[in-house]
PDB file of C-alpha atoms in Angstrom:
ATOM      1  CA  MET A 165       0.000   0.000   0.000  1.00 46.00           C
ATOM      2  CA  SER A 166       1.399   3.386  -0.921  1.00 48.00           C
ATOM      3  CA  THR A 167       2.043   5.997   1.713  1.00 59.00           C
ATOM      4  CA  THR A 168      -0.402   8.243  -0.100  1.00 70.00           C
ATOM      5  CA  GLN A 169      -3.202   5.669   0.172  1.00 76.00           C
ATOM      6  CA  SER A 170      -2.342   4.988   3.816  1.00 77.00           C
ATOM      7  CA  GLU A 171      -2.388   8.687   4.653  1.00 83.00           C
ATOM      8  CA  ARG A 172      -5.630   9.167   2.720  1.00 87.00           C
ATOM      9  CA  LEU A 173      -7.297   6.261   4.516  1.00 92.00           C
ATOM     10  CA  ARG A 174      -6.103   7.543   7.901  1.00 91.00           C
ATOM     11  CA  GLU A 175      -7.423  11.053   7.162  1.00 92.00           C
ATOM     12  CA  LEU A 176     -10.742   9.588   6.050  1.00 93.00           C
ATOM     13  CA  LEU A 177     -11.236   7.059   8.848  1.00 94.00           C
ATOM     14  CA  GLU A 178      -9.644   8.627  11.927  1.00 94.00           C
ATOM     15  CA  PRO A 179     -12.445  11.193  12.548  1.00 94.00           C
ATOM     16  CA  LEU A 180     -15.042   8.398  12.428  1.00 93.00           C
ATOM     17  CA  VAL A 181     -13.059   6.220  14.830  1.00 94.00           C
ATOM     18  CA  SER A 182     -12.534   9.186  17.189  1.00 93.00           C
ATOM     19  CA  SER A 183     -16.261  10.012  17.108  1.00 92.00           C
ATOM     20  CA  GLN A 184     -16.862   6.515  18.541  1.00 90.00           C
ATOM     21  CA  GLY A 185     -14.500   7.286  21.462  1.00 91.00           C
ATOM     22  CA  LEU A 186     -11.702   5.107  20.071  1.00 93.00           C
ATOM     23  CA  ASP A 187      -8.140   5.635  18.840  1.00 91.00           C
ATOM     24  CA  LEU A 188      -7.103   4.541  15.361  1.00 93.00           C
ATOM     25  CA  GLU A 189      -3.994   2.460  16.037  1.00 90.00           C
ATOM     26  CA  GLU A 190      -3.211   0.901  12.667  1.00 90.00           C
ATOM     27  CA  ILE A 191      -4.370   0.591   9.076  1.00 92.00           C
ATOM     28  CA  ALA A 192      -3.098  -2.144   6.749  1.00 89.00           C
ATOM     29  CA  VAL A 193      -4.164  -3.284   3.303  1.00 88.00           C
ATOM     30  CA  ASP A 194      -3.120  -6.848   2.495  1.00 87.00           C
ATOM     31  CA  THR A 195      -3.646  -8.875  -0.660  1.00 85.00           C
ATOM     32  CA  VAL A 196      -4.890 -12.395  -0.011  1.00 78.00           C
ATOM     33  CA  GLY A 197      -5.082 -14.263  -3.297  1.00 81.00           C
ATOM     34  CA  ARG A 198      -7.250 -12.124  -5.542  1.00 81.00           C
ATOM     35  CA  LYS A 199      -8.915 -10.284  -2.676  1.00 84.00           C
ATOM     36  CA  ARG A 200      -7.770  -7.333  -0.654  1.00 89.00           C
ATOM     37  CA  VAL A 201      -8.273  -7.023   3.097  1.00 92.00           C
ATOM     38  CA  LEU A 202      -8.391  -3.655   4.860  1.00 92.00           C
ATOM     39  CA  ARG A 203      -7.465  -4.216   8.515  1.00 92.00           C
ATOM     40  CA  VAL A 204      -8.250  -1.420  10.950  1.00 94.00           C
ATOM     41  CA  VAL A 205      -7.015  -1.688  14.532  1.00 93.00           C
ATOM     42  CA  VAL A 206      -8.755   0.449  17.180  1.00 93.00           C
ATOM     43  CA  ASP A 207      -8.398   0.790  20.948  1.00 91.00           C
ATOM     44  CA  SER A 208      -9.218   3.070  23.866  1.00 89.00           C
ATOM     45  CA  ASP A 209      -8.203   3.599  27.472  1.00 83.00           C
ATOM     46  CA  THR A 210     -11.163   1.502  28.582  1.00 84.00           C
ATOM     47  CA  GLY A 211     -10.839  -1.104  25.847  1.00 80.00           C
ATOM     48  CA  ALA A 212     -13.177  -1.800  22.961  1.00 83.00           C
ATOM     49  CA  ASP A 213     -16.002  -4.288  23.397  1.00 86.00           C
ATOM     50  CA  LEU A 214     -17.810  -6.060  20.557  1.00 90.00           C
ATOM     51  CA  ASP A 215     -20.627  -3.498  20.415  1.00 91.00           C
ATOM     52  CA  ARG A 216     -18.182  -0.608  19.975  1.00 91.00           C
ATOM     53  CA  ILE A 217     -16.238  -2.570  17.351  1.00 93.00           C
ATOM     54  CA  ALA A 218     -19.483  -3.322  15.462  1.00 94.00           C
ATOM     55  CA  ASP A 219     -20.570   0.344  15.600  1.00 94.00           C
ATOM     56  CA  VAL A 220     -17.241   1.638  14.286  1.00 95.00           C
ATOM     57  CA  SER A 221     -17.144  -1.108  11.648  1.00 95.00           C
ATOM     58  CA  ARG A 222     -20.552  -0.040  10.296  1.00 95.00           C
ATOM     59  CA  ALA A 223     -19.510   3.631  10.259  1.00 95.00           C
ATOM     60  CA  LEU A 224     -16.227   2.859   8.467  1.00 95.00           C
ATOM     61  CA  SER A 225     -17.955   0.588   5.951  1.00 94.00           C
ATOM     62  CA  ALA A 226     -20.520   3.276   5.092  1.00 93.00           C
ATOM     63  CA  LYS A 227     -17.811   5.920   4.674  1.00 93.00           C
ATOM     64  CA  LEU A 228     -15.668   3.663   2.489  1.00 93.00           C
ATOM     65  CA  ASP A 229     -18.699   2.788   0.334  1.00 91.00           C
ATOM     66  CA  GLU A 230     -19.384   6.469  -0.400  1.00 91.00           C
ATOM     67  CA  THR A 231     -15.774   7.256  -1.362  1.00 89.00           C
ATOM     68  CA  ASP A 232     -13.255   5.754  -3.771  1.00 82.00           C
ATOM     69  CA  ALA A 233     -10.516   5.439  -1.136  1.00 86.00           C
ATOM     70  CA  MET A 234     -10.220   1.680  -1.747  1.00 87.00           C
ATOM     71  CA  GLY A 235     -10.777   1.888  -5.501  1.00 81.00           C
ATOM     72  CA  SER A 236     -13.298  -0.184  -7.403  1.00 81.00           C
ATOM     73  CA  ALA A 237     -11.775  -3.624  -6.678  1.00 82.00           C
ATOM     74  CA  GLU A 238     -13.435  -5.865  -4.106  1.00 87.00           C
ATOM     75  CA  TYR A 239     -12.098  -5.824  -0.537  1.00 90.00           C
ATOM     76  CA  THR A 240     -12.981  -7.061   2.940  1.00 92.00           C
ATOM     77  CA  LEU A 241     -13.023  -4.737   5.948  1.00 94.00           C
ATOM     78  CA  GLU A 242     -11.782  -6.185   9.247  1.00 94.00           C
ATOM     79  CA  VAL A 243     -11.956  -4.077  12.409  1.00 95.00           C
ATOM     80  CA  GLY A 244     -10.363  -5.313  15.612  1.00 93.00           C
ATOM     81  CA  THR A 245      -8.233  -4.516  18.651  1.00 90.00           C
ATOM     82  CA  PRO A 246      -4.445  -4.808  19.058  1.00 88.00           C
ATOM     83  CA  GLY A 247      -4.495  -8.195  20.766  1.00 82.00           C
ATOM     84  CA  ALA A 248      -2.995  -9.654  23.889  1.00 77.00           C
ATOM     85  CA  GLU A 249       0.695  -9.324  23.025  1.00 81.00           C
ATOM     86  CA  ARG A 250       0.562  -5.833  21.616  1.00 85.00           C
ATOM     87  CA  LEU A 251       3.650  -3.847  20.742  1.00 89.00           C
ATOM     88  CA  LEU A 252       3.895  -0.645  22.791  1.00 93.00           C
ATOM     89  CA  THR A 253       4.849   2.286  20.568  1.00 90.00           C
ATOM     90  CA  GLU A 254       2.975   5.323  21.905  1.00 92.00           C
ATOM     91  CA  HIS A 255       2.835   6.881  25.379  1.00 93.00           C
ATOM     92  CA  ARG A 256      -0.867   5.965  25.632  1.00 92.00           C
ATOM     93  CA  HIS A 257       0.029   2.292  25.052  1.00 93.00           C
ATOM     94  CA  TYR A 258       2.278   2.297  28.129  1.00 95.00           C
ATOM     95  CA  VAL A 259      -0.449   3.953  30.210  1.00 93.00           C
ATOM     96  CA  ARG A 260      -2.957   1.312  29.041  1.00 91.00           C
ATOM     97  CA  ALA A 261      -0.463  -1.440  29.918  1.00 92.00           C
ATOM     98  CA  THR A 262      -0.190  -0.356  33.566  1.00 93.00           C
ATOM     99  CA  GLY A 263      -0.353  -3.487  35.702  1.00 92.00           C
ATOM    100  CA  ARG A 264       0.746  -5.713  32.809  1.00 93.00           C
ATOM    101  CA  LEU A 265       3.964  -7.680  32.400  1.00 94.00           C
ATOM    102  CA  VAL A 266       6.099  -6.321  29.533  1.00 95.00           C
ATOM    103  CA  ARG A 267       9.266  -7.522  27.787  1.00 95.00           C
ATOM    104  CA  PHE A 268      11.576  -4.563  27.081  1.00 96.00           C
ATOM    105  CA  GLN A 269      14.481  -4.474  24.617  1.00 95.00           C
ATOM    106  CA  LEU A 270      16.895  -1.939  26.075  1.00 95.00           C
ATOM    107  CA  ALA A 271      18.914   0.635  24.115  1.00 93.00           C
ATOM    108  CA  GLU A 272      22.061  -0.355  26.034  1.00 92.00           C
ATOM    109  CA  GLY A 273      21.500  -3.935  24.918  1.00 91.00           C
ATOM    110  CA  GLY A 274      19.836  -6.710  26.800  1.00 93.00           C
ATOM    111  CA  GLU A 275      16.305  -7.423  27.797  1.00 94.00           C
ATOM    112  CA  LEU A 276      14.132  -6.791  30.836  1.00 94.00           C
ATOM    113  CA  VAL A 277      10.807  -8.339  31.815  1.00 93.00           C
ATOM    114  CA  ALA A 278       8.911  -6.236  34.349  1.00 95.00           C
ATOM    115  CA  ARG A 279       5.431  -5.104  35.365  1.00 95.00           C
ATOM    116  CA  ILE A 280       4.470  -1.499  34.641  1.00 96.00           C
ATOM    117  CA  LEU A 281       3.333   0.194  37.845  1.00 96.00           C
ATOM    118  CA  ALA A 282       3.013   3.755  36.509  1.00 96.00           C
ATOM    119  CA  ALA A 283       3.782   5.793  33.393  1.00 95.00           C
ATOM    120  CA  ASP A 284       4.519   9.515  33.184  1.00 95.00           C
ATOM    121  CA  ASP A 285       5.945  11.794  30.486  1.00 94.00           C
ATOM    122  CA  GLU A 286       9.575  10.774  31.108  1.00 94.00           C
ATOM    123  CA  GLY A 287       9.334   7.037  31.668  1.00 95.00           C
ATOM    124  CA  LEU A 288       8.024   4.110  33.664  1.00 96.00           C
ATOM    125  CA  ASP A 289       8.006   2.860  37.236  1.00 95.00           C
ATOM    126  CA  LEU A 290       8.470  -0.893  37.078  1.00 95.00           C
ATOM    127  CA  GLU A 291       8.368  -3.922  39.337  1.00 94.00           C
ATOM    128  CA  VAL A 292      10.977  -6.480  38.311  1.00 92.00           C
ATOM    129  CA  PRO A 293       9.877  -9.943  39.468  1.00 89.00           C
ATOM    130  CA  GLY A 294      12.207 -11.721  41.856  1.00 84.00           C
ATOM    131  CA  VAL A 295      14.010 -14.836  40.703  1.00 82.00           C
ATOM    132  CA  LYS A 296      14.313 -18.055  42.727  1.00 81.00           C
ATOM    133  CA  GLY A 297      12.479 -16.852  45.820  1.00 80.00           C
ATOM    134  CA  ARG A 298      13.902 -13.328  45.856  1.00 87.00           C
ATOM    135  CA  LYS A 299      11.596 -10.363  46.324  1.00 91.00           C
ATOM    136  CA  ALA A 300      10.552  -8.164  43.424  1.00 88.00           C
ATOM    137  CA  THR A 301      12.536  -4.929  43.010  1.00 90.00           C
ATOM    138  CA  ALA A 302      11.507  -1.468  41.859  1.00 93.00           C
ATOM    139  CA  ARG A 303      13.124   0.134  38.835  1.00 93.00           C
ATOM    140  CA  ARG A 304      12.726   3.353  36.889  1.00 96.00           C
ATOM    141  CA  LEU A 305      13.091   3.150  33.100  1.00 95.00           C
ATOM    142  CA  ALA A 306      13.233   6.218  30.832  1.00 95.00           C
ATOM    143  CA  PHE A 307      11.484   6.009  27.457  1.00 96.00           C
ATOM    144  CA  ASP A 308      14.815   6.842  25.753  1.00 95.00           C
ATOM    145  CA  ASP A 309      16.250   3.604  27.210  1.00 95.00           C
ATOM    146  CA  ILE A 310      13.588   1.458  25.472  1.00 96.00           C
ATOM    147  CA  THR A 311      14.019   0.299  21.869  1.00 96.00           C
ATOM    148  CA  ARG A 312      11.069  -2.119  21.853  1.00 96.00           C
ATOM    149  CA  ALA A 313       8.376  -3.200  24.306  1.00 96.00           C
ATOM    150  CA  ARG A 314       5.734  -5.916  24.037  1.00 94.00           C
ATOM    151  CA  VAL A 315       3.025  -6.942  26.502  1.00 93.00           C
ATOM    152  CA  GLN A 316       3.367 -10.541  27.716  1.00 92.00           C
ATOM    153  CA  VAL A 317       0.503 -12.972  28.196  1.00 88.00           C
ATOM    154  CA  GLU A 318       0.222 -14.270  31.754  1.00 86.00           C
ATOM    155  CA  PHE A 319      -1.681 -17.464  32.402  1.00 83.00           C
ATOM    156  CA  ASN A 320      -0.943 -17.952  36.105  1.00 76.00           C
ATOM    157  CA  ARG A 321      -1.064 -14.421  37.467  1.00 67.00           C
ATOM    158  CA  LYS A 322      -2.731 -14.188  40.827  1.00 58.00           C
ATOM    159  CA  ASP A 323      -4.934 -11.120  40.925  1.00 57.00           C
ATOM    160  CA  ASP A 324      -4.909  -9.412  44.342  1.00 50.00           C
ATOM    161  CA  ALA A 325      -8.641  -8.589  44.183  1.00 44.00           C
ATOM    162  CA  SER A 326      -9.694 -12.121  43.291  1.00 43.00           C
ATOM    163  CA  ASP A 327      -7.407 -13.572  45.977  1.00 44.00           C
ATOM    164  CA  LYS A 328      -9.141 -11.402  48.588  1.00 43.00           C
ATOM    165  CA  ASP A 329     -12.563 -12.471  47.272  1.00 46.00           C
ATOM    166  CA  ASN A 330     -11.526 -16.129  47.450  1.00 46.00           C
ATOM    167  CA  ASP A 331     -10.284 -15.648  51.031  1.00 47.00           C
ATOM    168  CA  ASN A 332     -13.615 -14.043  52.024  1.00 46.00           C
ATOM    169  CA  ASP A 333     -15.541 -16.901  50.369  1.00 48.00           C
ATOM    170  CA  LYS A 334     -13.508 -19.470  52.291  1.00 45.00           C
ATOM    171  CA  LYS A 335     -14.130 -17.644  55.592  1.00 43.00           C
ATOM    172  CA  GLU A 336     -17.886 -17.546  54.870  1.00 46.00           C
ATOM    173  CA  GLU A 337     -17.905 -21.272  54.086  1.00 46.00           C
ATOM    174  CA  GLU A 338     -16.095 -22.043  57.355  1.00 46.00           C
ATOM    175  CA  ALA A 339     -18.572 -19.968  59.408  1.00 43.00           C
TER     176      ALA A 339
END
C-alpha cells in the first residue's frame, strides 16, 4: 500500500473512529489471493467491546462505500483490537499497559521483563519480578532507554482482588 493511500485512509477514517470514542492504532491493506483485506485496529483507554467494534465497523464501511478510497476492486473490511501481546509504541500504550507484564528491549543492549506500575511523560516505574524466591525490586526506566516493548501474556497471574474475594468466600464457608 502506498504511503499516499495509507495517509488518505487515515485522514478519512480517523475522525469516524474518534467520534466513537476510540483511537485509530493501525491501518493495513493486504492482498490475499485475488482479494484485498483492509485491517483497521482500534483501541481506547477503557478497551473496545464487541458493540463498539461493530458500531465503528458499520460507520467505516458506510464511509468507504461512499468514497473511492479503496478503488473499485473488491475488498474485505476487518476491524479489531491490538491483541494480547501488543507492541507498545505510543505513550498511551504504556499507560494502558499499567499493571501488565512487559518484555523490554533496552537501548544499552539486553532485555528486561517487568510489570508497569506507573507511566509519566519521562518514563516508567516498574516492578521487576524476583528470581528463585527473591523479592521483586523497583526500577525506573526512561522512554529513551527502550528500543522495543511488548506486553506478555500471563496465564498464572494471581490477581490481588480475586485472591481477597476467594479468602472471604472461604471464611464464609467455614462460618
